[in-house]
Tab-separated table of C-alpha atoms and ligand atoms in Angstrom:
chain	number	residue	atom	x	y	z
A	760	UNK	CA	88.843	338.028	-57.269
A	761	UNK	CA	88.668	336.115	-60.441
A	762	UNK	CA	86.347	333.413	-59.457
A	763	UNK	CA	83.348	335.625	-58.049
A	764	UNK	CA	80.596	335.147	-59.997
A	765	UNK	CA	78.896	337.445	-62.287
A	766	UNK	CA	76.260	338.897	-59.905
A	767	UNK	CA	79.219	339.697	-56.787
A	768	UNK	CA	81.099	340.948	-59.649
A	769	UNK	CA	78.706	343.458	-60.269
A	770	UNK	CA	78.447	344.589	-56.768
A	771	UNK	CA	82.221	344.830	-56.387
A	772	UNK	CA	82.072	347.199	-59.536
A	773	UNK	CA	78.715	348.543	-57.809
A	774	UNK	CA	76.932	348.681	-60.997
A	775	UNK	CA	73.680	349.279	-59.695
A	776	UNK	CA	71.578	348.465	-62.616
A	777	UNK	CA	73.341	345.308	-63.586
A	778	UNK	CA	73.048	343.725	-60.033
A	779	UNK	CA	69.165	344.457	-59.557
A	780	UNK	CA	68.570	342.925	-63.401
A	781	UNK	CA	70.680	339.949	-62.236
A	782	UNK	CA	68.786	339.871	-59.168
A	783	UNK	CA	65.285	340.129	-60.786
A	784	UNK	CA	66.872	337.146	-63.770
A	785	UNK	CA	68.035	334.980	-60.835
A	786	UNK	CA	64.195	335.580	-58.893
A	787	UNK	CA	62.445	334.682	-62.186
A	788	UNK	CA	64.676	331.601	-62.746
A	789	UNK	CA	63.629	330.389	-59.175
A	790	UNK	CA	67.051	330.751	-57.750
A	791	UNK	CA	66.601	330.591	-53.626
A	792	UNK	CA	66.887	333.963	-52.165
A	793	UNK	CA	68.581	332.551	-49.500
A	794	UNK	CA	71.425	331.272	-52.615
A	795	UNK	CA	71.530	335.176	-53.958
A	796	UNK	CA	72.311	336.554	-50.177
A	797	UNK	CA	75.352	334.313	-49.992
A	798	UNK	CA	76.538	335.230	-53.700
A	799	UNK	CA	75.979	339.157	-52.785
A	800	UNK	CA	78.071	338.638	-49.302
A	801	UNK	CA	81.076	337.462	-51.539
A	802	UNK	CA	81.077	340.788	-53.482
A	803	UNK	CA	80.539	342.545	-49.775
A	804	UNK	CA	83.489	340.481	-48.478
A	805	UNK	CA	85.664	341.675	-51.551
A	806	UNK	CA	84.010	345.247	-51.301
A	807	UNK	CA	85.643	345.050	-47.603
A	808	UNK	CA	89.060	344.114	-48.883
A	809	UNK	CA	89.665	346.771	-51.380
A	810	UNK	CA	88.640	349.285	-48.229
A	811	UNK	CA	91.213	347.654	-46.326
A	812	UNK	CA	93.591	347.839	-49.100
A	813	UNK	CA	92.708	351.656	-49.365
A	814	UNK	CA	91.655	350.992	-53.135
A	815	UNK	CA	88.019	351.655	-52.277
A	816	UNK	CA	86.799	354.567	-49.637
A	817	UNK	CA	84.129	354.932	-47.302
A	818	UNK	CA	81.934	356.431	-50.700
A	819	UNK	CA	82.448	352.965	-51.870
A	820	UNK	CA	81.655	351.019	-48.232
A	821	UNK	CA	78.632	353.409	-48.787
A	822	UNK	CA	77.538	353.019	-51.896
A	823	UNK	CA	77.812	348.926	-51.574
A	824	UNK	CA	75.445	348.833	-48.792
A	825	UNK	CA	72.819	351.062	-50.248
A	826	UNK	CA	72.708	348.577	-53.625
A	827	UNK	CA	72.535	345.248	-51.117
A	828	UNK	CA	69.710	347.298	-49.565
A	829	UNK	CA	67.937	347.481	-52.897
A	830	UNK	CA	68.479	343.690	-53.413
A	831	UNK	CA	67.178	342.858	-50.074
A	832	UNK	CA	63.667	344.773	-50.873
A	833	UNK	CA	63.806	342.708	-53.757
A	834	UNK	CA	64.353	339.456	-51.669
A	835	UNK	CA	62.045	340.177	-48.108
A	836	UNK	CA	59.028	339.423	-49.545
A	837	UNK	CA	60.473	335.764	-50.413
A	838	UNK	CA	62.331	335.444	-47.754
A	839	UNK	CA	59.117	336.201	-45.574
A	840	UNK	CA	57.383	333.202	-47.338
A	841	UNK	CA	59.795	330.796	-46.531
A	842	UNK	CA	58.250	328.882	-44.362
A	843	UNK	CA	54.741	329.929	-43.537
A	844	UNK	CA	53.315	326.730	-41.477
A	845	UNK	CA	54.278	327.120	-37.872
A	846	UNK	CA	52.088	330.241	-35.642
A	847	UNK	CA	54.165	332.000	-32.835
A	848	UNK	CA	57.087	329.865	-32.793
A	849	UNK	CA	58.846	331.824	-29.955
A	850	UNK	CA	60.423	335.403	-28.935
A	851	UNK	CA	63.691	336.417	-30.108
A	852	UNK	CA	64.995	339.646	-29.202
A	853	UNK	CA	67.669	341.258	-31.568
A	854	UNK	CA	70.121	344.360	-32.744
A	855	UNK	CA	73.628	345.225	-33.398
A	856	UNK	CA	75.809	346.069	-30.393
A	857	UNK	CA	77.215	349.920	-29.028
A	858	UNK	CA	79.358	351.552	-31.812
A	859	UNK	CA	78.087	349.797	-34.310
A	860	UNK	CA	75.672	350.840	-37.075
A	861	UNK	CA	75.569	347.707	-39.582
A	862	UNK	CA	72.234	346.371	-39.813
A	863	UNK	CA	71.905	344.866	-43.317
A	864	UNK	CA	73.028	341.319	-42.021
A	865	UNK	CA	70.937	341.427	-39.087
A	866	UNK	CA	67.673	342.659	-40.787
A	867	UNK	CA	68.083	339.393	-43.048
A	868	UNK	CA	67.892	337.376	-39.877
A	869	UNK	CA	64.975	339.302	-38.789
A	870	UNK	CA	63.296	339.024	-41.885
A	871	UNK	CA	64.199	334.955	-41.607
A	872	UNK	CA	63.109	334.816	-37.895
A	873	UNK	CA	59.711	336.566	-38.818
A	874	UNK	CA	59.289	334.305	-42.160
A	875	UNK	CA	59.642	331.152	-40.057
A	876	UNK	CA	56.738	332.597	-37.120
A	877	UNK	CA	59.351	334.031	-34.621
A	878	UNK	CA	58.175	337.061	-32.949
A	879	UNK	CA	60.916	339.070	-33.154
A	880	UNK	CA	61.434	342.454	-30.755
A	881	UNK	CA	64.205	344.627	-33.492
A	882	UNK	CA	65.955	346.786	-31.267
A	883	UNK	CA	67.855	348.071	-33.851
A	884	UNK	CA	71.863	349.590	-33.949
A	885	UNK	CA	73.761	350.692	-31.714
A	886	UNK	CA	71.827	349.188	-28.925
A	887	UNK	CA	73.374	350.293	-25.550
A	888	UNK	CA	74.072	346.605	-22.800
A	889	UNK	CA	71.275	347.609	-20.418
A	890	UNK	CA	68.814	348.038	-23.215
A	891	UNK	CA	69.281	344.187	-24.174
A	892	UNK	CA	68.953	343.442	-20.712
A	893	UNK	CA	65.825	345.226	-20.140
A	894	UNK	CA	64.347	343.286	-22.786
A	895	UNK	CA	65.174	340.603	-22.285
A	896	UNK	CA	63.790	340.766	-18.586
A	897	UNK	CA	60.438	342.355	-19.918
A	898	UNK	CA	59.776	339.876	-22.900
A	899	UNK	CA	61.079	336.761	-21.421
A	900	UNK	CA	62.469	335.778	-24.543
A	901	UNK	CA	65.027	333.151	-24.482
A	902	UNK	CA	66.831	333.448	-27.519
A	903	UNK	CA	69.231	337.080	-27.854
A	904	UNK	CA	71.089	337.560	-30.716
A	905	UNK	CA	73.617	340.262	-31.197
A	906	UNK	CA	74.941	341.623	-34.312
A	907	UNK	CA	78.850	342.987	-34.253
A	908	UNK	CA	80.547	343.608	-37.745
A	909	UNK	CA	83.521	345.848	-36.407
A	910	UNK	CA	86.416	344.183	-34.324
A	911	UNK	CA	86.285	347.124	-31.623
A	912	UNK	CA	82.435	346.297	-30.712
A	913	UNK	CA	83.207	342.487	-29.664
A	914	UNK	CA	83.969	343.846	-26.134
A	915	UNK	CA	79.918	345.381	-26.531
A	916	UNK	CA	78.934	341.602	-27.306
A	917	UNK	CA	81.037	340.423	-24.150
A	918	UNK	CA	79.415	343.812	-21.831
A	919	UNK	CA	75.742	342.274	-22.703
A	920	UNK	CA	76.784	338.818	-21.703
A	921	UNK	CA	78.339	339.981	-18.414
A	922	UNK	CA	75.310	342.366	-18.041
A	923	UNK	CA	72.942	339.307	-18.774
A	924	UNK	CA	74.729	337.374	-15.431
A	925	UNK	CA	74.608	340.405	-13.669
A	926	UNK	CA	71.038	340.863	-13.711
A	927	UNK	CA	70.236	336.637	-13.045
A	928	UNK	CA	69.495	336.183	-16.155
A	929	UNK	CA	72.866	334.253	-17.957
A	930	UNK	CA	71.007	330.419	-17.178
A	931	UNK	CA	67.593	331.714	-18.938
A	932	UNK	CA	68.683	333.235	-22.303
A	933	UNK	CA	70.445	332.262	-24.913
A	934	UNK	CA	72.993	334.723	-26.643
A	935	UNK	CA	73.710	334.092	-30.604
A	936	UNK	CA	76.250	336.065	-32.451
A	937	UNK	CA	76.364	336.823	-35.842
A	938	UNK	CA	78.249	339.342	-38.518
A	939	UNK	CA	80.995	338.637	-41.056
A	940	UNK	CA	84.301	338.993	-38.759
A	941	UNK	CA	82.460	337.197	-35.895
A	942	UNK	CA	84.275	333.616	-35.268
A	943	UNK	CA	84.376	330.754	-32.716
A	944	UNK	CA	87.196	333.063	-30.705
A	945	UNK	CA	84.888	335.964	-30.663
A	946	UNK	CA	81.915	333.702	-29.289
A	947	UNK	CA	84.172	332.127	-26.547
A	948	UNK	CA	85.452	336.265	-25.945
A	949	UNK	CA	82.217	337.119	-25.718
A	950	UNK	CA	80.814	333.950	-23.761
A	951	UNK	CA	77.990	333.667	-26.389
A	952	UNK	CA	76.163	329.968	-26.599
A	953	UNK	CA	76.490	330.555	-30.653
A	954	UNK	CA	78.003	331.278	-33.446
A	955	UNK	CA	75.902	331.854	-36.781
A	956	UNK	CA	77.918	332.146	-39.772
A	957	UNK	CA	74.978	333.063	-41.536
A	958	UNK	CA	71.285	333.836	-40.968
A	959	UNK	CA	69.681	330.716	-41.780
A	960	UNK	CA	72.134	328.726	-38.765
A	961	UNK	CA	70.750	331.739	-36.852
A	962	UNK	CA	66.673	330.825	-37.312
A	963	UNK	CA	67.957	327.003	-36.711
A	964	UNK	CA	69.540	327.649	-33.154
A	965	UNK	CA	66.117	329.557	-32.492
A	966	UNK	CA	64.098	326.678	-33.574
A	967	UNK	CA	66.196	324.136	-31.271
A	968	UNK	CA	66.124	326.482	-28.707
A	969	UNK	CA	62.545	326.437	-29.187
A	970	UNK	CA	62.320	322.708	-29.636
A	971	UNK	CA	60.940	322.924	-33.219
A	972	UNK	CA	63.650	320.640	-34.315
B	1014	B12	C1	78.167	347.899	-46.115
B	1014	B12	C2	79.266	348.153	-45.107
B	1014	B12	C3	79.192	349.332	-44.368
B	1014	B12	C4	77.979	350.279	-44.421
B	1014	B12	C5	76.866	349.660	-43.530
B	1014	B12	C6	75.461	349.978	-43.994
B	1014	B12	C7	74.422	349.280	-43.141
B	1014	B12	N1	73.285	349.914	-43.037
B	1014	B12	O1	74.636	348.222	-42.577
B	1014	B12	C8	78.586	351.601	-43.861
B	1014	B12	C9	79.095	352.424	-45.013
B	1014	B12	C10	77.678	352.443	-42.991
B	1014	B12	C11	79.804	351.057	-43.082
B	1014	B12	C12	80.464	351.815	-42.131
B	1014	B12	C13	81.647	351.414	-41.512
B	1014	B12	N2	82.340	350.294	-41.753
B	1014	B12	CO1	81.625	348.843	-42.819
B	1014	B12	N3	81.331	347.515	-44.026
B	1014	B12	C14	80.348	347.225	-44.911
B	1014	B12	C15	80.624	345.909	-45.692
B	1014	B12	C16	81.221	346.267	-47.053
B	1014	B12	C17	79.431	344.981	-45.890
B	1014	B12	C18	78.628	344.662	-44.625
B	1014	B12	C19	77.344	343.973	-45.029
B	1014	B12	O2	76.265	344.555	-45.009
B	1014	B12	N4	77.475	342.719	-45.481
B	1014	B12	C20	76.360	341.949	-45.982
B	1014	B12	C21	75.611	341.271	-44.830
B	1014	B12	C22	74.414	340.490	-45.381
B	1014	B12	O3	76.509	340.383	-44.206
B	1014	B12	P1	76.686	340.272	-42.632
B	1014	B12	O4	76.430	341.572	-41.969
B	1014	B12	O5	77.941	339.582	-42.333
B	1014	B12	O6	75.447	339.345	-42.172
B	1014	B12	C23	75.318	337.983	-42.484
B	1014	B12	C24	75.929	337.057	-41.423
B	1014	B12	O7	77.108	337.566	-40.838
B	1014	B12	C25	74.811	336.859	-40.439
B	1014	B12	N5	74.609	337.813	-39.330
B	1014	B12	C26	74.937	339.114	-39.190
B	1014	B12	N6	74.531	339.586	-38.013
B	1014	B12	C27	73.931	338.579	-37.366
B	1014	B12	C28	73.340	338.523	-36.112
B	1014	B12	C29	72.782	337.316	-35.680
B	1014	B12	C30	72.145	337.263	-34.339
B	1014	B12	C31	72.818	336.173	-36.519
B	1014	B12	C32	72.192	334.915	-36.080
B	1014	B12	C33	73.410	336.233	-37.781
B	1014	B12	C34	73.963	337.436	-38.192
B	1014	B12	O8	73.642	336.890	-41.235
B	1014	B12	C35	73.835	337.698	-42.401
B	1014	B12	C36	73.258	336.960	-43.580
B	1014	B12	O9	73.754	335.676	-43.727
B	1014	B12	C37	81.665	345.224	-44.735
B	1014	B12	C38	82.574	344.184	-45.395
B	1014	B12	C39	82.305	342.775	-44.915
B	1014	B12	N7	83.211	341.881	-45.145
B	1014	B12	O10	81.307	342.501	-44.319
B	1014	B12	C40	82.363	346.440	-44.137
B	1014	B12	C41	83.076	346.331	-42.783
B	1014	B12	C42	82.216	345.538	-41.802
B	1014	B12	N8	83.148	347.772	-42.319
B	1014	B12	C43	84.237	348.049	-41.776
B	1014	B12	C44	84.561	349.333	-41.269
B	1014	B12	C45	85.977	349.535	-40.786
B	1014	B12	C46	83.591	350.359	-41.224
B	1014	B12	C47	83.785	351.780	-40.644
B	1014	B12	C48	84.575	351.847	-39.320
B	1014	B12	C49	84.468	352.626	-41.753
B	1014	B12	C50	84.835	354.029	-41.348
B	1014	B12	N9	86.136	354.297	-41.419
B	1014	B12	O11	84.029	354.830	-40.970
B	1014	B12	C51	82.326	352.271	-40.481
B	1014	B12	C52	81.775	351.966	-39.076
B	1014	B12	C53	80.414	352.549	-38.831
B	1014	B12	C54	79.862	352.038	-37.497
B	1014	B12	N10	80.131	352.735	-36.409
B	1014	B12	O12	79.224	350.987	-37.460
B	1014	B12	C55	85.182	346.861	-41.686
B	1014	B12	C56	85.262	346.270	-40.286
B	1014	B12	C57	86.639	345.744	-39.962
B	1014	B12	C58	86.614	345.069	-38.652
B	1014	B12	N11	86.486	343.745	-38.667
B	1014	B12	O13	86.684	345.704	-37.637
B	1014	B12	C59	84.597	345.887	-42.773
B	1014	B12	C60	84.777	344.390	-42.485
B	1014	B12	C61	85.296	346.261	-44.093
B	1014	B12	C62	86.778	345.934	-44.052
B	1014	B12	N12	87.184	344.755	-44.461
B	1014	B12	O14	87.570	346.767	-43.668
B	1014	B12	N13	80.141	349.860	-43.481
């Protein structure tokens, strides 16, 4: 733990005040947002270890995700100016799978997708198979991307991607993953076309998929 630096320090110790002044110091300096994010999810990371290792408790897990939600007010409205050029780049459809209520990660991509021009149809956590099916049908989008940050909700990821095939629609849509224990075995589990390790490899497969790169 000794080489996290000061600000993912402060979120392990979830010192509220000293991460939002670090936050608004780094802003002022000019730090990237996008830079701050990845320092925060090395504090969540550890935050997730001590839970594992029983030394922190679902208070903790708690209390950890309500002071990245206070940084990530902080950060949408940069985040959202990213990249302002391009008009409707596309439709991406998006939530986090069955079981599974973790949405900070995935809001970040949303906030991304928007910031670069994607339209972007939120459906939000816990999002039952058929529901990501029927939207995808009605929008037509052809970008999906599906959020998972517990082990026992990859099989949700893999029921949407059998769902998708079910319904005709496995050739016309591209399924992204995302979420911290997501890997390369999880994507070929789930039969996903991606893996994004973080949000801003998310908005990229988007823009290929769209043929903005
Ligand atoms: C905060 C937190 C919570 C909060 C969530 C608040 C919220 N509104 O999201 C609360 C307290 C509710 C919570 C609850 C639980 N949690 Co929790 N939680 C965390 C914690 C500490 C941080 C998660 C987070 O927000 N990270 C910061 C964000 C920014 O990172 P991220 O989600 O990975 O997203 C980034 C990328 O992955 C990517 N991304 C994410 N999604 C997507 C999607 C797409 C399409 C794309 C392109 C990219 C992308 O982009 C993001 C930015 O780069 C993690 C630890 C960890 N290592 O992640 C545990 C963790 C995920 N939780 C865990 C557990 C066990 C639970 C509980 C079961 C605990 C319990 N006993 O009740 C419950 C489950 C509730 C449920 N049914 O969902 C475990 C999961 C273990 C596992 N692999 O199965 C973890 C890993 C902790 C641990 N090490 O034990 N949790």
């Amino acid at each position: 733990m000794s080489n996290l630096t000061q600000l993912a320090r402060a979120l392990v110790d979830l010192d509220e005040e000293l991460v939002s002044s670090l936050v608004k110091q780094k802003i002022e300096a000019g730090e990237p947002p996008l830079n701050i994010i990845k320092e925060c999810n090395e504090g969540m990371g550890q935050i997730g270890k001590l839970f594992e290792t029983n030394e922190y408790y679902l208070s903790e897990l708690i209390m950890s995700g309500e002071i990245l939600k206070g940084v990530m007010s902080e950060l949408e409205p940069l985040l959202a100016n990213v990249e302002k050029d391009s008009s409707s780049a596309g439709v991406v459809v998006i939530g986090t799978v069955k079981d599974d209520i973790h949405d900070i990660g995935k809001n970040i991509v949303v906030t991304l997708l928007k910031g670069t021009g994607f339209e972007v149809v939120d459906l939000g956590v816990d999002v039952p198979a058929e529901t990501f099916v029927k939207t995808m049908r009605e929008t037509g989008a052809k970008v999906l991307g599906l959020s998972a940050l517990l082990n026992f909700t990859f099989p949700a990821m893999k029921e949407v991607v059998d769902q998708l095939a079910a319904a005709g629609l496995r050739d016309k849509v591209k399924v992204m993953i995302g979420g911290a224990p997501c890997n390369e075995e999880v994507r070929q589990f789930a039969g996903a076309d991606f893996l994004a390790k973080d949000a801003a490899t998310g908005v990229s497969f988007c823009k290929q998929i769209y043929g903005q790169n």
